[in-house]
Amino acid sequence: MAAVSLSVSTVKPLGDRVFVKVSASEEKTAGGILLPDTAKEKPQVGEIAAVGPGRRNDDGTRQELEVKVGDKVLYSKYAGTDIKLGTDEYVLLSEKDILAVVA
């Protein structure tokens, strides 16, 4: 999936979507071997930077999201849209693509 590059200052997700700042990938293996960029895996952990207002129920009310800004989350490997803002990498996900909140 190609990354989208934006030159804006703020991003506000809509509905049940969340904006996750991707954590840096590992530079070394457990044994101390340095990994080249081509061998690094896409990280699946990040910190929530912004959340949408929530999904609309059938009666028109909003269902709040279970996650909040600042939560560290584990998300599905191939989910979301990769977005680059400046030098930072983000992923725009639906709440259903978040697998767990990690401590």
Coordinates of N, CA and C in Angstrom, one line a residue:
M1 N 0.8 -1.2 0.0 CA 0.0 0.0 0.0 C 0.9 1.2 0.0
A2 N 0.6 2.2 -0.8 CA 1.4 3.4 -0.9 C 1.1 4.4 0.2
A3 N 2.0 5.1 0.7 CA 1.8 6.0 1.7 C 1.3 7.3 1.1
V4 N 0.4 8.0 1.8 CA -0.1 9.3 1.4 C 0.7 10.4 2.1
S5 N 1.2 11.3 1.4 CA 2.0 12.4 2.0 C 1.1 13.7 2.0
L6 N 1.0 14.2 3.2 CA 0.1 15.4 3.4 C 1.0 16.6 4.0
S7 N 0.6 17.8 3.6 CA 1.3 18.9 4.2 C 0.2 19.8 4.9
V8 N -0.3 19.3 5.9 CA -1.3 20.0 6.7 C -0.9 20.0 8.2
S9 N -1.5 20.9 9.0 CA -1.0 20.9 10.4 C -1.9 20.1 11.3
T10 N -3.2 19.8 11.0 CA -4.0 19.0 11.8 C -4.8 18.0 11.0
V11 N -5.1 16.9 11.6 CA -6.0 15.9 10.9 C -7.0 15.5 11.9
K12 N -8.3 15.5 11.5 CA -9.4 15.1 12.4 C -10.1 13.9 11.8
P13 N -10.0 12.7 12.4 CA -10.6 11.6 11.8 C -12.1 11.7 12.0
L14 N -12.9 11.0 11.1 CA -14.3 11.0 11.1 C -14.8 9.7 11.6
G15 N -16.1 9.7 12.1 CA -16.7 8.4 12.5 C -15.9 7.7 13.6
D16 N -15.7 6.4 13.3 CA -15.0 5.5 14.3 C -13.6 5.3 13.9
R17 N -13.0 6.3 13.2 CA -11.6 6.2 12.8 C -10.7 6.8 13.8
V18 N -9.4 6.3 13.9 CA -8.4 6.8 14.8 C -7.1 7.0 14.0
F19 N -6.4 8.0 14.4 CA -5.1 8.4 13.8 C -4.0 8.0 14.7
V20 N -3.2 7.0 14.3 CA -2.1 6.4 15.1 C -0.7 6.8 14.6
K21 N 0.1 7.3 15.6 CA 1.5 7.6 15.2 C 2.3 6.2 15.4
V22 N 2.9 5.8 14.3 CA 3.6 4.6 14.2 C 4.9 4.6 15.1
S23 N 5.1 3.6 15.9 CA 6.3 3.5 16.7 C 7.5 3.1 15.8
A24 N 8.7 3.5 16.2 CA 9.9 3.3 15.3 C 10.1 1.8 15.3
S25 N 10.5 1.3 14.1 CA 10.8 -0.2 14.0 C 12.2 -0.5 14.6
E26 N 12.3 -1.7 14.9 CA 13.6 -2.2 15.6 C 14.8 -2.0 14.7
E27 N 15.8 -1.5 15.2 CA 17.1 -1.3 14.4 C 18.0 -2.5 14.5
K28 N 17.9 -3.3 15.6 CA 18.7 -4.4 15.9 C 17.9 -5.6 16.2
T29 N 18.4 -6.8 16.0 CA 17.8 -8.0 16.5 C 18.1 -8.3 17.9
A30 N 17.6 -9.3 18.5 CA 17.9 -9.6 19.9 C 19.3 -9.9 20.1
G31 N 20.0 -10.5 19.1 CA 21.4 -10.9 19.2 C 22.3 -9.7 18.9
G32 N 21.8 -8.5 18.5 CA 22.6 -7.4 18.3 C 23.0 -7.1 16.8
I33 N 22.4 -7.8 15.9 CA 22.6 -7.6 14.5 C 21.8 -6.4 14.0
L34 N 22.5 -5.5 13.3 CA 21.8 -4.3 12.7 C 21.0 -4.8 11.5
L35 N 19.8 -4.3 11.4 CA 18.9 -4.6 10.3 C 18.9 -3.5 9.2
P36 N 19.1 -3.8 8.0 CA 19.0 -2.8 6.9 C 17.5 -2.5 6.7
D37 N 17.2 -1.3 6.1 CA 15.8 -0.9 5.9 C 15.0 -1.9 5.2
T38 N 15.5 -2.7 4.2 CA 14.8 -3.7 3.5 C 14.3 -4.9 4.3
A39 N 15.0 -5.1 5.4 CA 14.7 -6.3 6.3 C 13.8 -5.9 7.4
K40 N 13.5 -4.6 7.6 CA 12.7 -4.2 8.8 C 11.2 -4.5 8.4
E41 N 10.5 -5.0 9.4 CA 9.0 -5.2 9.3 C 8.3 -4.0 9.6
K42 N 7.1 -3.8 9.1 CA 6.3 -2.7 9.4 C 5.8 -2.8 10.8
P43 N 6.0 -1.9 11.7 CA 5.5 -2.0 13.1 C 4.0 -2.1 13.2
Q44 N 3.5 -2.8 14.2 CA 2.1 -2.9 14.4 C 1.7 -2.2 15.7
V45 N 2.6 -1.5 16.3 CA 2.3 -0.8 17.6 C 2.4 0.7 17.3
G46 N 1.5 1.5 17.9 CA 1.6 2.9 17.8 C 0.8 3.6 18.9
E47 N 0.9 4.9 18.9 CA 0.2 5.7 19.9 C -0.9 6.5 19.2
I48 N -2.0 6.5 19.8 CA -3.2 7.2 19.2 C -3.0 8.7 19.3
A49 N -3.0 9.4 18.2 CA -2.8 10.8 18.1 C -4.1 11.6 18.1
A50 N -5.1 11.0 17.4 CA -6.4 11.7 17.4 C -7.5 10.6 17.2
V51 N -8.7 10.9 17.7 CA -9.8 10.0 17.5 C -11.0 10.7 16.9
G52 N -11.9 10.0 16.2 CA -13.1 10.6 15.6 C -14.2 10.6 16.7
P53 N -15.3 11.2 16.4 CA -16.4 11.4 17.4 C -17.1 10.1 17.7
G54 N -16.9 9.0 16.9 CA -17.6 7.8 17.2 C -18.6 7.4 16.1
R55 N -19.0 6.1 16.1 CA -19.9 5.6 15.1 C -21.3 6.0 15.4
R56 N -22.1 6.2 14.4 CA -23.5 6.5 14.6 C -24.3 5.2 14.7
N57 N -25.2 5.2 15.8 CA -26.1 4.0 15.9 C -27.3 4.2 15.0
D58 N -28.1 3.2 14.9 CA -29.3 3.3 14.1 C -30.3 4.4 14.6
D59 N -30.3 4.7 15.9 CA -31.2 5.7 16.4 C -30.6 7.1 16.3
G60 N -29.4 7.2 15.7 CA -28.8 8.6 15.5 C -27.8 9.0 16.6
T61 N -27.7 8.3 17.7 CA -26.8 8.6 18.7 C -25.4 8.2 18.4
R62 N -24.4 8.7 19.0 CA -23.0 8.3 18.8 C -22.6 7.3 19.8
Q63 N -21.8 6.3 19.3 CA -21.2 5.3 20.2 C -19.8 5.7 20.4
E64 N -19.4 6.1 21.6 CA -18.0 6.5 21.8 C -17.0 5.4 21.6
L65 N -15.8 5.8 21.2 CA -14.7 4.8 21.0 C -14.2 4.3 22.3
E66 N -13.7 3.1 22.3 CA -13.1 2.5 23.5 C -11.7 3.0 23.8
V67 N -11.0 3.6 22.8 CA -9.7 4.1 23.0 C -9.7 5.6 23.0
K68 N -8.6 6.2 23.6 CA -8.5 7.6 23.7 C -7.1 8.1 23.3
V69 N -6.9 9.3 23.0 CA -5.6 9.9 22.7 C -4.6 9.6 23.7
G70 N -3.5 9.1 23.3 CA -2.4 8.7 24.2 C -2.3 7.2 24.5
D71 N -3.3 6.5 24.2 CA -3.3 5.0 24.4 C -2.3 4.4 23.4
K72 N -1.5 3.4 23.8 CA -0.6 2.7 23.0 C -1.4 1.4 22.5
V73 N -1.5 1.2 21.2 CA -2.3 0.1 20.7 C -1.5 -0.8 19.8
L74 N -2.0 -2.0 19.7 CA -1.6 -3.0 18.7 C -2.7 -3.1 17.7
Y75 N -2.3 -3.0 16.4 CA -3.3 -3.0 15.3 C -2.9 -4.0 14.3
S76 N -3.9 -4.3 13.4 CA -3.8 -5.3 12.4 C -2.7 -4.9 11.4
K77 N -1.9 -5.9 10.9 CA -0.8 -5.7 10.1 C -1.1 -4.9 8.8
Y78 N -2.1 -5.3 8.1 CA -2.4 -4.8 6.8 C -3.6 -3.8 6.8
A79 N -3.9 -3.3 7.9 CA -5.1 -2.4 8.1 C -4.7 -0.9 7.9
G80 N -5.7 -0.1 7.5 CA -5.5 1.3 7.5 C -4.8 1.9 6.3
T81 N -4.6 3.2 6.3 CA -4.0 3.9 5.3 C -2.7 4.6 5.9
D82 N -1.6 4.3 5.3 CA -0.3 4.9 5.7 C -0.3 6.4 5.3
I83 N 0.0 7.3 6.3 CA 0.1 8.7 6.0 C 1.4 9.3 6.6
K84 N 2.0 10.1 5.8 CA 3.3 10.8 6.2 C 3.0 12.3 6.4
L85 N 3.2 12.8 7.6 CA 3.1 14.2 7.9 C 4.5 14.7 8.2
G86 N 5.2 15.4 7.4 CA 6.6 15.8 7.6 C 7.5 14.6 7.7
T87 N 8.1 14.4 8.8 CA 9.0 13.2 8.9 C 8.3 12.1 9.7
D88 N 7.2 12.4 10.3 CA 6.4 11.4 11.1 C 5.5 10.5 10.3
E89 N 5.4 9.2 10.6 CA 4.5 8.3 9.9 C 3.3 8.0 10.8
Y90 N 2.2 8.0 10.2 CA 0.9 7.7 10.9 C 0.1 6.6 10.1
V91 N -0.9 6.1 10.8 CA -1.8 5.1 10.1 C -3.2 5.6 10.5
L92 N -4.1 5.7 9.5 CA -5.5 6.0 9.8 C -6.2 4.7 9.7
L93 N -6.8 4.3 10.9 CA -7.5 3.0 11.1 C -8.9 3.2 11.5
S94 N -9.7 2.2 11.2 CA -11.0 2.1 11.8 C -10.8 1.4 13.2
E95 N -11.7 1.7 14.2 CA -11.5 1.2 15.5 C -11.5 -0.3 15.5
K96 N -12.3 -1.0 14.6 CA -12.3 -2.4 14.5 C -11.0 -3.1 14.2
D97 N -10.1 -2.3 13.6 CA -8.7 -2.8 13.2 C -7.7 -2.8 14.4
I98 N -8.1 -2.2 15.5 CA -7.3 -2.2 16.7 C -7.5 -3.5 17.5
L99 N -6.4 -4.2 17.7 CA -6.5 -5.5 18.4 C -6.5 -5.4 19.9
A100 N -5.6 -4.5 20.4 CA -5.5 -4.4 21.9 C -4.8 -3.1 22.3
V101 N -5.1 -2.7 23.5 CA -4.4 -1.6 24.1 C -3.2 -2.2 24.9
V102 N -2.0 -1.8 24.7 CA -0.9 -2.3 25.4 C -0.3 -1.3 26.4
A103 N 0.3 -1.9 27.5 CA 0.8 -1.0 28.5 C 2.3 -0.8 28.4

